[in-house]
CSV table of C-alpha atoms and ligand atoms in Angstrom, one decimal:
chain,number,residue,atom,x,y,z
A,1,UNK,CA,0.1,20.9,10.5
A,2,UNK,CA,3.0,23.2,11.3
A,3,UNK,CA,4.2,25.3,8.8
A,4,UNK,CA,7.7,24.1,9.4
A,5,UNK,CA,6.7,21.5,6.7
A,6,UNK,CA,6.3,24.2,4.4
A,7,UNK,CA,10.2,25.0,5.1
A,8,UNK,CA,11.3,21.9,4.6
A,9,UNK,CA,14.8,22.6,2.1
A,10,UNK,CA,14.0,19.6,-0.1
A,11,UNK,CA,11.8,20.4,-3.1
A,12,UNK,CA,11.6,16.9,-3.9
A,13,UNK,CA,8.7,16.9,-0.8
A,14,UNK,CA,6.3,18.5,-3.6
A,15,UNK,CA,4.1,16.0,-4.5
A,16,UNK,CA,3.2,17.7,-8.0
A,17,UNK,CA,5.8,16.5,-10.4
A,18,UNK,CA,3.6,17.6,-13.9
A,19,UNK,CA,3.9,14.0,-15.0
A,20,UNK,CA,1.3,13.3,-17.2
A,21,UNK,CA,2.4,10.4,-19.5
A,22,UNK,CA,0.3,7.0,-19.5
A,23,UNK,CA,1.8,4.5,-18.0
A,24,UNK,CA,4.8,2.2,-19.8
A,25,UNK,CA,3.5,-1.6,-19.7
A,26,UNK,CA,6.0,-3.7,-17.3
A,27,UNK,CA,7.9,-6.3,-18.2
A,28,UNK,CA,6.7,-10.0,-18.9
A,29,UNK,CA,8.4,-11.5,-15.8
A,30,UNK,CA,10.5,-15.2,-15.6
A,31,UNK,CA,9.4,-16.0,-12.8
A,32,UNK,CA,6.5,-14.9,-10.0
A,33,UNK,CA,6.8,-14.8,-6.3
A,34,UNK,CA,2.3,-14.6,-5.1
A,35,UNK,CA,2.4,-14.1,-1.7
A,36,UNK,CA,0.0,-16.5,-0.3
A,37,UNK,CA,-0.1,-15.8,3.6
A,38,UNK,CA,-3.7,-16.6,5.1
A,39,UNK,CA,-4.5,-17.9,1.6
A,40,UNK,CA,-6.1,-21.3,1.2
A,41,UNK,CA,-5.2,-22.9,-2.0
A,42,UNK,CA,-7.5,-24.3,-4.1
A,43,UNK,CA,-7.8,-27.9,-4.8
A,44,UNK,CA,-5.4,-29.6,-7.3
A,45,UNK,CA,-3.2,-26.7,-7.1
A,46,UNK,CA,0.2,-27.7,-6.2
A,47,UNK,CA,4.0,-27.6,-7.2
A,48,UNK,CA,4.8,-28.6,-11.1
A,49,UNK,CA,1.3,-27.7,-12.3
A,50,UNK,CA,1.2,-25.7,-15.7
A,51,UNK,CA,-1.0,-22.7,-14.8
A,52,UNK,CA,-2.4,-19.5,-17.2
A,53,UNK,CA,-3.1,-16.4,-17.2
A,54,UNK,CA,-6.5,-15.2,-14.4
A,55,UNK,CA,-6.2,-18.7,-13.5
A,56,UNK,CA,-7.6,-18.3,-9.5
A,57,UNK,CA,-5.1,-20.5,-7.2
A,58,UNK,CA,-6.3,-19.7,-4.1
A,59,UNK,CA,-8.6,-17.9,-1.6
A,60,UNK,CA,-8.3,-15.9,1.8
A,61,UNK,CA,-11.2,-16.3,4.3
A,62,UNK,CA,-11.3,-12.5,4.9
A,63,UNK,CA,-14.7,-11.2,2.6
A,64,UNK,CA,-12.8,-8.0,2.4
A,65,UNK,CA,-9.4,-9.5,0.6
A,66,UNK,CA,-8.9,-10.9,-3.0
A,67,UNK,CA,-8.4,-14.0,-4.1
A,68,UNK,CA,-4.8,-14.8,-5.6
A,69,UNK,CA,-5.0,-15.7,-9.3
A,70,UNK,CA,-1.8,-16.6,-11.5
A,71,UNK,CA,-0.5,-13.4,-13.6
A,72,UNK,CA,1.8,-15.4,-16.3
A,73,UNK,CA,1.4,-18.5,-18.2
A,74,UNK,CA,4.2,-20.5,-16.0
A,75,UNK,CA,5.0,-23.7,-14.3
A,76,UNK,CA,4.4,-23.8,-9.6
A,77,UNK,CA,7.6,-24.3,-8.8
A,78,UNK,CA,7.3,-24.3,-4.9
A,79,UNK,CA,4.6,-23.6,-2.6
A,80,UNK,CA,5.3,-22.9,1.1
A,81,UNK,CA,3.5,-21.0,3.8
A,82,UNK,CA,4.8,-17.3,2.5
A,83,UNK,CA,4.5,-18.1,-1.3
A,84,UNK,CA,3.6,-19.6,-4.4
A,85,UNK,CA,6.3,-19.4,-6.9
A,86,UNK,CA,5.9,-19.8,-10.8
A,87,UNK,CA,8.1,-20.1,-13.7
A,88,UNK,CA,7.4,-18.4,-16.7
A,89,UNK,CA,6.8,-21.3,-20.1
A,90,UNK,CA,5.7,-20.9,-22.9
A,91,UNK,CA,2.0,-22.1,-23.2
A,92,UNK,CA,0.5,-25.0,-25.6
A,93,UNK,CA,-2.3,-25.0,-27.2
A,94,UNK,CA,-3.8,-26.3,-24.3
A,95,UNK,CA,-3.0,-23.8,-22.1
A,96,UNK,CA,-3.8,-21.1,-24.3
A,97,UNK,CA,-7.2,-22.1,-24.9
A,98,UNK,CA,-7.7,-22.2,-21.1
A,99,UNK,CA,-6.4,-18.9,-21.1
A,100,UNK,CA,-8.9,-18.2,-23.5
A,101,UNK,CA,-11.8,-19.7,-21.3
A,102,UNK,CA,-11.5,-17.1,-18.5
A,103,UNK,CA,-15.0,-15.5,-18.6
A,104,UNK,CA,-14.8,-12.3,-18.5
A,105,UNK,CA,-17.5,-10.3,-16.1
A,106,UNK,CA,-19.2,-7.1,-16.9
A,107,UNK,CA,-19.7,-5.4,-13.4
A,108,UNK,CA,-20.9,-2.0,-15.0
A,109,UNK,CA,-23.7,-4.1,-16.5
A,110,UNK,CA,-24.6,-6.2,-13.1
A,111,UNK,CA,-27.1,-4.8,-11.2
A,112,UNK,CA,-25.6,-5.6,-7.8
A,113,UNK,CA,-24.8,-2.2,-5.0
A,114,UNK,CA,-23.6,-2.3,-2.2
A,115,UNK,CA,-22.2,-5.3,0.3
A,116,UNK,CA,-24.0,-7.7,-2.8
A,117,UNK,CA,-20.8,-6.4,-4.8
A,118,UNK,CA,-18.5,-7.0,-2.1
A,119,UNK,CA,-17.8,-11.1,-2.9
A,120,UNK,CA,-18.3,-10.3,-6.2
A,121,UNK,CA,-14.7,-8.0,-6.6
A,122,UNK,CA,-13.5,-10.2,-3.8
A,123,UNK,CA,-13.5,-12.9,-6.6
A,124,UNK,CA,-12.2,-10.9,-8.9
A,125,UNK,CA,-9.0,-10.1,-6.9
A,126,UNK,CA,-10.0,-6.8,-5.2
A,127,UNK,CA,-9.7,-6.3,-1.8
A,128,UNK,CA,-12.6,-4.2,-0.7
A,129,UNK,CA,-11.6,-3.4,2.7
A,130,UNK,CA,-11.1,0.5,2.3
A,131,UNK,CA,-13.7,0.4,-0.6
A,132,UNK,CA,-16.6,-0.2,1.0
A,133,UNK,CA,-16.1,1.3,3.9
A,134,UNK,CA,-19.5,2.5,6.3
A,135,UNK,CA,-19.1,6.5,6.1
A,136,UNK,CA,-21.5,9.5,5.4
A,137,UNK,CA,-18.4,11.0,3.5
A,138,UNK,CA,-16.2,9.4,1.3
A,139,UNK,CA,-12.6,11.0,0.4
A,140,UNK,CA,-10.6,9.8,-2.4
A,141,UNK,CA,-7.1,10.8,-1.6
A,142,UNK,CA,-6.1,11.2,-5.6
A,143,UNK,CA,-1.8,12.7,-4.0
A,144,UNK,CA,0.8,10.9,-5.0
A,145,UNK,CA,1.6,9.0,-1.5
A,146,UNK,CA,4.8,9.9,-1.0
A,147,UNK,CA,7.9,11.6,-2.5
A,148,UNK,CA,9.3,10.6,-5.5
A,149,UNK,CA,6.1,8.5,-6.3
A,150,UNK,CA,4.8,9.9,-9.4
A,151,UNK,CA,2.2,7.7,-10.9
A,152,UNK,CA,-1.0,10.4,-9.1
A,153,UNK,CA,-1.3,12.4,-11.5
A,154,UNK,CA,-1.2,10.2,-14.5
A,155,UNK,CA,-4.0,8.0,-13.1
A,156,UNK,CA,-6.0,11.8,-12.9
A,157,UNK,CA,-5.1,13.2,-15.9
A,158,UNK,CA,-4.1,10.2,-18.6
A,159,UNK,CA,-5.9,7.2,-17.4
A,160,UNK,CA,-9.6,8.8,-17.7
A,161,UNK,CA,-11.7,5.8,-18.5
A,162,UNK,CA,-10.2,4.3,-15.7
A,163,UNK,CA,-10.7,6.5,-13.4
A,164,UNK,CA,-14.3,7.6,-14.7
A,165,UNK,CA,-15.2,3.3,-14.4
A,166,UNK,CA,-13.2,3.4,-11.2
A,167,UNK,CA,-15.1,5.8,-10.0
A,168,UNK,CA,-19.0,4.3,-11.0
A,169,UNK,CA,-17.9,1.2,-9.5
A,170,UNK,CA,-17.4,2.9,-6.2
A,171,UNK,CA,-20.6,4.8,-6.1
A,172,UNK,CA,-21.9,1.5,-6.3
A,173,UNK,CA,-20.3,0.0,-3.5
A,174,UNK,CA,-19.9,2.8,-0.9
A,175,UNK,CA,-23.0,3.2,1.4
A,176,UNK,CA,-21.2,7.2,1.4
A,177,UNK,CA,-23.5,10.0,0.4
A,178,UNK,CA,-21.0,12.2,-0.8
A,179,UNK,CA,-17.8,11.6,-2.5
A,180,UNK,CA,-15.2,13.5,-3.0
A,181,UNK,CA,-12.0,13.6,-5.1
A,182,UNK,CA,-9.1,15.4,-3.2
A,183,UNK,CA,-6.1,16.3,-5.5
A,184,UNK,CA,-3.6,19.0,-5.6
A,185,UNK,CA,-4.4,22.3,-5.3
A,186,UNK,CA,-1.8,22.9,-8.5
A,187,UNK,CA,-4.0,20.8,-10.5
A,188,UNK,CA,-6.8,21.5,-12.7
A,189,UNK,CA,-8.9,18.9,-13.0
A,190,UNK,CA,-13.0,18.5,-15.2
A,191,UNK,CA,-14.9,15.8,-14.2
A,192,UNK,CA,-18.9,16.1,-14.0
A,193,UNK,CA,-19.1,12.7,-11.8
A,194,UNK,CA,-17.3,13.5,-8.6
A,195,UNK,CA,-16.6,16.5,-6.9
A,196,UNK,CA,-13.1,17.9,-6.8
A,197,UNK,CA,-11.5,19.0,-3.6
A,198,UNK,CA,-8.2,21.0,-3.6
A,199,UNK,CA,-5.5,20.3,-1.3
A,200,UNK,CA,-1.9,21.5,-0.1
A,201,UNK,CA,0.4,19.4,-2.3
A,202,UNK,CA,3.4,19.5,-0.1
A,203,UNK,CA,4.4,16.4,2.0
A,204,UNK,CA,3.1,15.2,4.5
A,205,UNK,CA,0.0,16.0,2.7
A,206,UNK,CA,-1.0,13.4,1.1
A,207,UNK,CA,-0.4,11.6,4.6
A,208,UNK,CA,-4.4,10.5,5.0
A,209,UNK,CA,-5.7,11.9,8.3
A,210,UNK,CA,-3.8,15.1,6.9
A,211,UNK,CA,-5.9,15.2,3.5
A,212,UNK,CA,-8.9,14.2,5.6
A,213,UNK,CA,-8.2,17.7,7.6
A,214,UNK,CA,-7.4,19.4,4.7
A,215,UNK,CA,-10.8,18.8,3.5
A,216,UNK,CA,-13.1,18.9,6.4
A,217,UNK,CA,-11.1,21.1,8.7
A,218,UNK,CA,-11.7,18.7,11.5
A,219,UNK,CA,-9.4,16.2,13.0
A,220,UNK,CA,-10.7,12.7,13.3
A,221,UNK,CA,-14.5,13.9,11.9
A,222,UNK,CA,-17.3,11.3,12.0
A,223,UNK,CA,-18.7,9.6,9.6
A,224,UNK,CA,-15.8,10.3,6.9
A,225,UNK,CA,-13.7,7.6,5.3
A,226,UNK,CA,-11.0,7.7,3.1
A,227,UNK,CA,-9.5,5.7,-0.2
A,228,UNK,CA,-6.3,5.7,-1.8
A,229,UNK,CA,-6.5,6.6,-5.7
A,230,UNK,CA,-4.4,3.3,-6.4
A,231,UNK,CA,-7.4,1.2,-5.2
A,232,UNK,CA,-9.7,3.1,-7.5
A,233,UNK,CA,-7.7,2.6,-10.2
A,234,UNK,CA,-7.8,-1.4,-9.3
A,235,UNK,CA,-11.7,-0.8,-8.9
A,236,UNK,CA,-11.4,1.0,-12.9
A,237,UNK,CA,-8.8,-1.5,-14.0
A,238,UNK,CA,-11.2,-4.9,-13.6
A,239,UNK,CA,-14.2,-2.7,-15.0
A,240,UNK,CA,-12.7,-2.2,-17.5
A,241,UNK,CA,-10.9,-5.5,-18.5
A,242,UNK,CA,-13.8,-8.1,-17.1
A,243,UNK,CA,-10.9,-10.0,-15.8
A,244,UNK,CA,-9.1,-10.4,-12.3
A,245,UNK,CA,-6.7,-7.9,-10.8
A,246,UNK,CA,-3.1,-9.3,-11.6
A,247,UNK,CA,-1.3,-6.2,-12.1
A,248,UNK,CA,-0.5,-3.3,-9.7
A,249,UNK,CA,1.1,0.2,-10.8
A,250,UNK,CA,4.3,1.4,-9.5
A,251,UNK,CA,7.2,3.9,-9.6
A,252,UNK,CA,10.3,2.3,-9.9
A,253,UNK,CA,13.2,4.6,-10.2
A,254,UNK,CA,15.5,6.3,-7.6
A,255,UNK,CA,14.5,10.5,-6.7
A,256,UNK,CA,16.4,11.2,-9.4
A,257,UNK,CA,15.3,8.9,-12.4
A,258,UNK,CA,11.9,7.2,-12.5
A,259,UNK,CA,9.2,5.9,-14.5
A,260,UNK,CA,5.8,4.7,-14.2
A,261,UNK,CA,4.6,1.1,-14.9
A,262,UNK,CA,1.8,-1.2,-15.1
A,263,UNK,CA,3.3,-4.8,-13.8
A,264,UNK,CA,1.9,-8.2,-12.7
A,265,UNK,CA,1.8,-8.8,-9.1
A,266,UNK,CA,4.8,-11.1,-7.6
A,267,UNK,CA,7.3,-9.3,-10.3
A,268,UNK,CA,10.5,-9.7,-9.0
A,269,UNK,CA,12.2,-6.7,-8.3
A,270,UNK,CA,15.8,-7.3,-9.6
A,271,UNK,CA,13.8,-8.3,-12.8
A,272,UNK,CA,11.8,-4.8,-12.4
A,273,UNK,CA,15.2,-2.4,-12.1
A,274,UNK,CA,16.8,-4.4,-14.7
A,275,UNK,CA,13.7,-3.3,-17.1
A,276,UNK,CA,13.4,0.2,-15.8
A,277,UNK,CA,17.9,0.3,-16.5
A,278,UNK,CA,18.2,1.1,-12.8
A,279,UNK,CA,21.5,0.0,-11.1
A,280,UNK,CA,21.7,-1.5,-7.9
A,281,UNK,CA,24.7,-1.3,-6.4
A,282,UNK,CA,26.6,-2.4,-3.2
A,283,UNK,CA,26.0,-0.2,-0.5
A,284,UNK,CA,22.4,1.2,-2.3
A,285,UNK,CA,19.3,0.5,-0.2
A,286,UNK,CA,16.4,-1.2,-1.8
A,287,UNK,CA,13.2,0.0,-0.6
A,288,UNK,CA,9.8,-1.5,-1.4
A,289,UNK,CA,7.2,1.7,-1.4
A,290,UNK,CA,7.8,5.2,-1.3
A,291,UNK,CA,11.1,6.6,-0.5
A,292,UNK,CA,9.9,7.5,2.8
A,293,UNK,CA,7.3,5.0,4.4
A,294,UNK,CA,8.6,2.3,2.5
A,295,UNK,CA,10.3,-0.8,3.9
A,296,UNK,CA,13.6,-1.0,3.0
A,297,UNK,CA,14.1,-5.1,1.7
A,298,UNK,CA,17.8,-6.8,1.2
A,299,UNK,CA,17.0,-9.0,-1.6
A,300,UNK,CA,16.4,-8.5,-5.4
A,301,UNK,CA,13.9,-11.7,-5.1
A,302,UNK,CA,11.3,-9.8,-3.2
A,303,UNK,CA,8.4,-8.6,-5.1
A,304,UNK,CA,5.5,-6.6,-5.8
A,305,UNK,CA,2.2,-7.2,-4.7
A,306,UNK,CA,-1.3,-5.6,-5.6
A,307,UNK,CA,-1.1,-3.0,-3.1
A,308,UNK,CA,2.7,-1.9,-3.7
A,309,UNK,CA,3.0,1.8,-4.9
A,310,UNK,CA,6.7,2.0,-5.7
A,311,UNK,CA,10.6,0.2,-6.0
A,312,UNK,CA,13.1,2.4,-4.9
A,313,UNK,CA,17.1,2.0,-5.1
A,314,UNK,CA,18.5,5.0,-2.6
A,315,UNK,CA,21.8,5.3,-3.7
A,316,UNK,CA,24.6,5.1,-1.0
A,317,UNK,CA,25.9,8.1,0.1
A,318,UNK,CA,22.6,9.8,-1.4
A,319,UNK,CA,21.1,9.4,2.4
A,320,UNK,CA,22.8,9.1,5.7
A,321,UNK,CA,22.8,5.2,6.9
A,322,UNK,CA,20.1,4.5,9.8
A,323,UNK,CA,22.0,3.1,13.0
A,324,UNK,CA,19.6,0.9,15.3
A,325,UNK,CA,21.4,1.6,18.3
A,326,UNK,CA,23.0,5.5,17.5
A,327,UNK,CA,21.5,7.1,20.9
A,328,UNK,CA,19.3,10.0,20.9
A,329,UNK,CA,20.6,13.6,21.4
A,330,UNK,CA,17.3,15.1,22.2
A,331,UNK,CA,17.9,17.9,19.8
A,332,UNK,CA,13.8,18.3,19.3
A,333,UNK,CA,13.6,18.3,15.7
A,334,UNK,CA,11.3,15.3,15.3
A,335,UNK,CA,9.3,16.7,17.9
A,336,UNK,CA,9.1,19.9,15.6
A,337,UNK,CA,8.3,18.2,12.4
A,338,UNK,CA,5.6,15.8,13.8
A,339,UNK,CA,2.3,16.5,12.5
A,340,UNK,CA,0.5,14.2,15.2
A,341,UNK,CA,1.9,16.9,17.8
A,342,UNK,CA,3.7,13.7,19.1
A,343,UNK,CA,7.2,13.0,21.1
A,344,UNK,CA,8.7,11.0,18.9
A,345,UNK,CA,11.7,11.4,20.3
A,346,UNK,CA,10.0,9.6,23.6
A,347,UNK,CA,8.0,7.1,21.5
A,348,UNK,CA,11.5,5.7,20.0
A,349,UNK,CA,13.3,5.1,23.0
A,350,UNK,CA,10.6,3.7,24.9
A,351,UNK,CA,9.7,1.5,22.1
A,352,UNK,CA,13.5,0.6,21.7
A,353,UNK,CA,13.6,-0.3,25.6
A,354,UNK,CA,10.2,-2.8,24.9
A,355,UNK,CA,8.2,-0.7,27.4
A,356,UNK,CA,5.7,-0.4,24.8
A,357,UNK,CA,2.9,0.7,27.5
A,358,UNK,CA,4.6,3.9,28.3
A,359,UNK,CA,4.5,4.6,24.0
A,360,UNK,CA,1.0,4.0,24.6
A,361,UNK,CA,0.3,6.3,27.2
A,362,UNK,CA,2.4,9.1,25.1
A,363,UNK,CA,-0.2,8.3,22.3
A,364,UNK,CA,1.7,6.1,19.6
A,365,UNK,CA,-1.2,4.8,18.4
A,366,UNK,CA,-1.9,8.4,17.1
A,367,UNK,CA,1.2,8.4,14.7
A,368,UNK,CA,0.5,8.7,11.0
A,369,UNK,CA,3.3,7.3,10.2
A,370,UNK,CA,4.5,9.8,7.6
A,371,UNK,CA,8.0,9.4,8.3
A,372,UNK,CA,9.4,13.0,9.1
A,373,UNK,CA,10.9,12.1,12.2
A,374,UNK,CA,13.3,9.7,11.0
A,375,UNK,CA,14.4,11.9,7.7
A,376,UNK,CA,15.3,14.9,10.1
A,377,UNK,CA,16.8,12.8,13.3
A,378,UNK,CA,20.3,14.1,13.0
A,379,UNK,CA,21.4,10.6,15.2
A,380,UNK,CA,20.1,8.6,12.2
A,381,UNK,CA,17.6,6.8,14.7
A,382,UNK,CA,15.1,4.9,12.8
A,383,UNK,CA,12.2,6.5,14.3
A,384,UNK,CA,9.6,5.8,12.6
A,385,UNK,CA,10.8,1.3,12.6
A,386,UNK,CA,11.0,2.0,16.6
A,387,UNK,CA,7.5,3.3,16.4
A,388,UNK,CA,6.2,0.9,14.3
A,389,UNK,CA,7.6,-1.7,16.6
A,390,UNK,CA,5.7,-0.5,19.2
A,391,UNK,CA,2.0,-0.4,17.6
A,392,UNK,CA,3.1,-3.7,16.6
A,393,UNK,CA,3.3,-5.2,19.7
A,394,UNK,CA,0.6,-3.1,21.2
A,395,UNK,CA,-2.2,-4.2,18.6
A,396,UNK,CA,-0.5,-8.4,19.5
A,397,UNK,CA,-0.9,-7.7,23.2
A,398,UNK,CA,-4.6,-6.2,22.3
A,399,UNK,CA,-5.7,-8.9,20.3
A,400,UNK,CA,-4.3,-11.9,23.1
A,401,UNK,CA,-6.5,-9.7,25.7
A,402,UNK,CA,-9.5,-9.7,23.6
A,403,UNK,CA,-9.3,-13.6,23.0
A,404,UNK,CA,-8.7,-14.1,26.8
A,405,UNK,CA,-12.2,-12.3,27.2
A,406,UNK,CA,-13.8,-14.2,25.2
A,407,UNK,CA,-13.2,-17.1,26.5
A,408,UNK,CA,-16.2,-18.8,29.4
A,409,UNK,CA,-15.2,-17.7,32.8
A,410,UNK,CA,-13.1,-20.5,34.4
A,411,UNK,CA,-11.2,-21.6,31.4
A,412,UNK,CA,-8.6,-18.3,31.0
A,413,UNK,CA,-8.0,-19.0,34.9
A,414,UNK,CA,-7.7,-23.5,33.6
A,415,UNK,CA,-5.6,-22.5,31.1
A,416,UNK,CA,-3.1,-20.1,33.2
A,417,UNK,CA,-3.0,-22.6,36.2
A,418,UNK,CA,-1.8,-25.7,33.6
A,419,UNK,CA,0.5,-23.2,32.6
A,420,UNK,CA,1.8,-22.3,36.0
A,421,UNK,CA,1.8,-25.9,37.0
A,422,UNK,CA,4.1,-26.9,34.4
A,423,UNK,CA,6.6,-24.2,35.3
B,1,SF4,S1,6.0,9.2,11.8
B,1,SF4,FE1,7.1,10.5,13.3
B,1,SF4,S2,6.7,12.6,12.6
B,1,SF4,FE2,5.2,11.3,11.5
B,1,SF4,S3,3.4,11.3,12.8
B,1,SF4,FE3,4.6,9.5,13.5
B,1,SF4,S4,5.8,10.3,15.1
B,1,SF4,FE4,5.1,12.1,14.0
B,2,SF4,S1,15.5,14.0,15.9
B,2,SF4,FE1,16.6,12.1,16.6
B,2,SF4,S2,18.2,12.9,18.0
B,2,SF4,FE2,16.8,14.6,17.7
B,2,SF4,S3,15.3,14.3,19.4
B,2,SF4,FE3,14.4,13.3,17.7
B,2,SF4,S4,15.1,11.1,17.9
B,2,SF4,FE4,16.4,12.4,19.2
């Protein structure tokens, strides 16, 4: 990493922000917006059915990603390929006492390790994917992800029995034979059940190749794997409940006012500002995620899912405006920032010209996506969207070559010639 990180102006790129209260509960939202893409619903559930609280609506074929359940007591109001939408009501007796029925499931009791406890959380909303992942080593990266996300260090220092059931459940399903806890080197943190690592706490940082360097020294080591903090917390949250994973925690705030939440998946997020008295105003910049990596979103409707860490109104004028198109003036000071060693300069414009090949031969796949290079490009070039772009279409054009090789001999060269004879 250079140390021209370390000289970055902007205090606000310390991740330590001495935050320690629990978190506020959310709001009880009027309406949910479930994303349901890849998800296959389950049977009977459709548009104007009266649905509770853990009630499971549908299932994704991949082992490794929850199921969907219904946060609220509501009414489906529309179903279509991105989403299920429901409408907050208030429940009868009928619908309370299914509410009621949920079974709740003691996974600290079960005596299941391992893959066995894979479909098990996988049921109970939890995707596993980073989890259970096949390492020697595992690394909890316990930073707060990026600046002006604060919810770290309460989920370290005020949330223990989540963390400490968080934490058993992952010994159980991690094949690693060492885990480790990296936090900030500012904090001071007791827990006899998982080693603590101290990091630098100054973004990039928490950037996860970066703490992975941080605590082996090695770039790229074998056999290590890492896991956000936010997913342990999930892993604590449904040990301790017994029920499914409906909620997710989030900052929602601006860099100069936020708070931390605990709030149902598919919240809206003009319903989440509203709660947390933030202002959205014309010309502001709604971004969903940290202020950095984020994607910035247009409409209030969008919401949270289980894996979103922040809401975010930029203020306008706070930040210089991003302009698709503004040319670059090869200045060099993404170059100097980039903790890859990368040209991002390079990657952009080749990315913005679609010759997405050449990206690859400058190494794009290699970006950690931290987003420096976009907050220091004095042209306002969105960077880091151009480079996304590119590993975008890289991984598509990867994944059609792979399913052209695995098809019998013969048939790729069928399928082209039909295709060439109807030209
Ligand atoms: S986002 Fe930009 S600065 Fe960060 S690693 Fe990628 S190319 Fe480098
Ligand atoms: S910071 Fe922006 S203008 Fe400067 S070299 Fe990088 S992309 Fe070009």
């Amino acid at each position: 990493m250079k140390e021209l990180f370390q000289m970055l102006p902007d205090p606000r790129f310390h991740l330590v922000y001495g935050i320690t209260q629990r978190f506020s509960e959310g709001p009880s939202p009027r309406q949910v917006r479930l994303n349901r893409e890849g998800f296959k619903l389950l049977e009977g559930i459709s548009k104007k059915m009266l649905v509770y609280p853990h009630q499971k609506l549908g299932v994704h074929p991949s082992p490794a990603k929850g199921d969907v359940f219904s946060p609220i007591f509501g009414k489906i109001t529309e179903v279509n390929e991105r989403s299920i939408f429901v409408e907050a009501v208030e429940p009868d007796e009928e619908l309370r006492a299914a509410a009621q029925s949920v079974e709740k499931v003691d996974l600290l009791a079960m005596p299941e390790r391992g893959g066995e406890l894979v479909p098990i959380l996988k049921g109970l909303g939890l995707n596993t994917g980073s989890l259970g992942q096949d390492c020697e080593t595992l690394i909890i990266n316990g930073l707060n992800p990026d600046p002006g996300v604060t919810w770290a260090e309460p989920m370290l220092l005020a949330h223990q029995r989540n963390l400490h059931n968080g934490l058993e459940m992952l010994r159980r399903l991690s094949p690693a034979r060492r885990i480790l806890l990296a936090v900030p080197k500012e904090i001071r943190l007791q827990h006899h059940d998982v080693e603590i690592v101290h990091v630098p706490s100054h973004y990039p940082a928490s950037v996860n190749a970066l703490v992975i360097k941080a605590v082996t020294g090695k770039e790229r080591p074998d056999g290590v794997g890492i896991v956000g903090l936010h997913n342990v917390w999930s892993l604590g949250r449904v040990a301790v409940t017994g029920l499914p994973l409906t909620e997710t925690v989030i900052t929602i705030g601006s860099f100069t006012h936020s708070g931390n939440y605990i709030v149902k998946e598919g919240s809206m997020i003009g319903e989440l500002l509203a709660f947390a008295n933030i202002e959205f105003r014309d010309g502001d910049t709604l971004v969903r995620g940290g202020p950095l990596r984020g994607e910035s979103i247009e409409k209030l409707s969008r919401s949270v899912t289980k894996g979103s860490t922040g809401v975010f109104v930029v203020e306008a004028g706070s930040v210089p405006v991003m302009e698709g198109h503004s040319p670059c003036i090869n200045c060099g000071a993404c170059v100097l920032v980039c903790p890859a060693r990368l040209s991002p300069n390079l990657l952009s414009r080749y990315a913005e010209f679609a010759l997405h090949e050449r990206a690859r031969k400058e190494y794009v796949e290699q970006c950690l996506e931290c987003g420096l290079c976009g907050y220091v490009c004095i042209a306002r070039r969105p960077v880091l969207q151009y480079i996304r772009l590119a590993k975008h279409k890289l991984a598509e054009a990867d994944a059609v070559r792979r399913l052209e090789e695995l098809k019998p001999v013969g048939q790729g060269e069928a399928a082209s010639g039909a295709a060439q004879g109807g030209n």
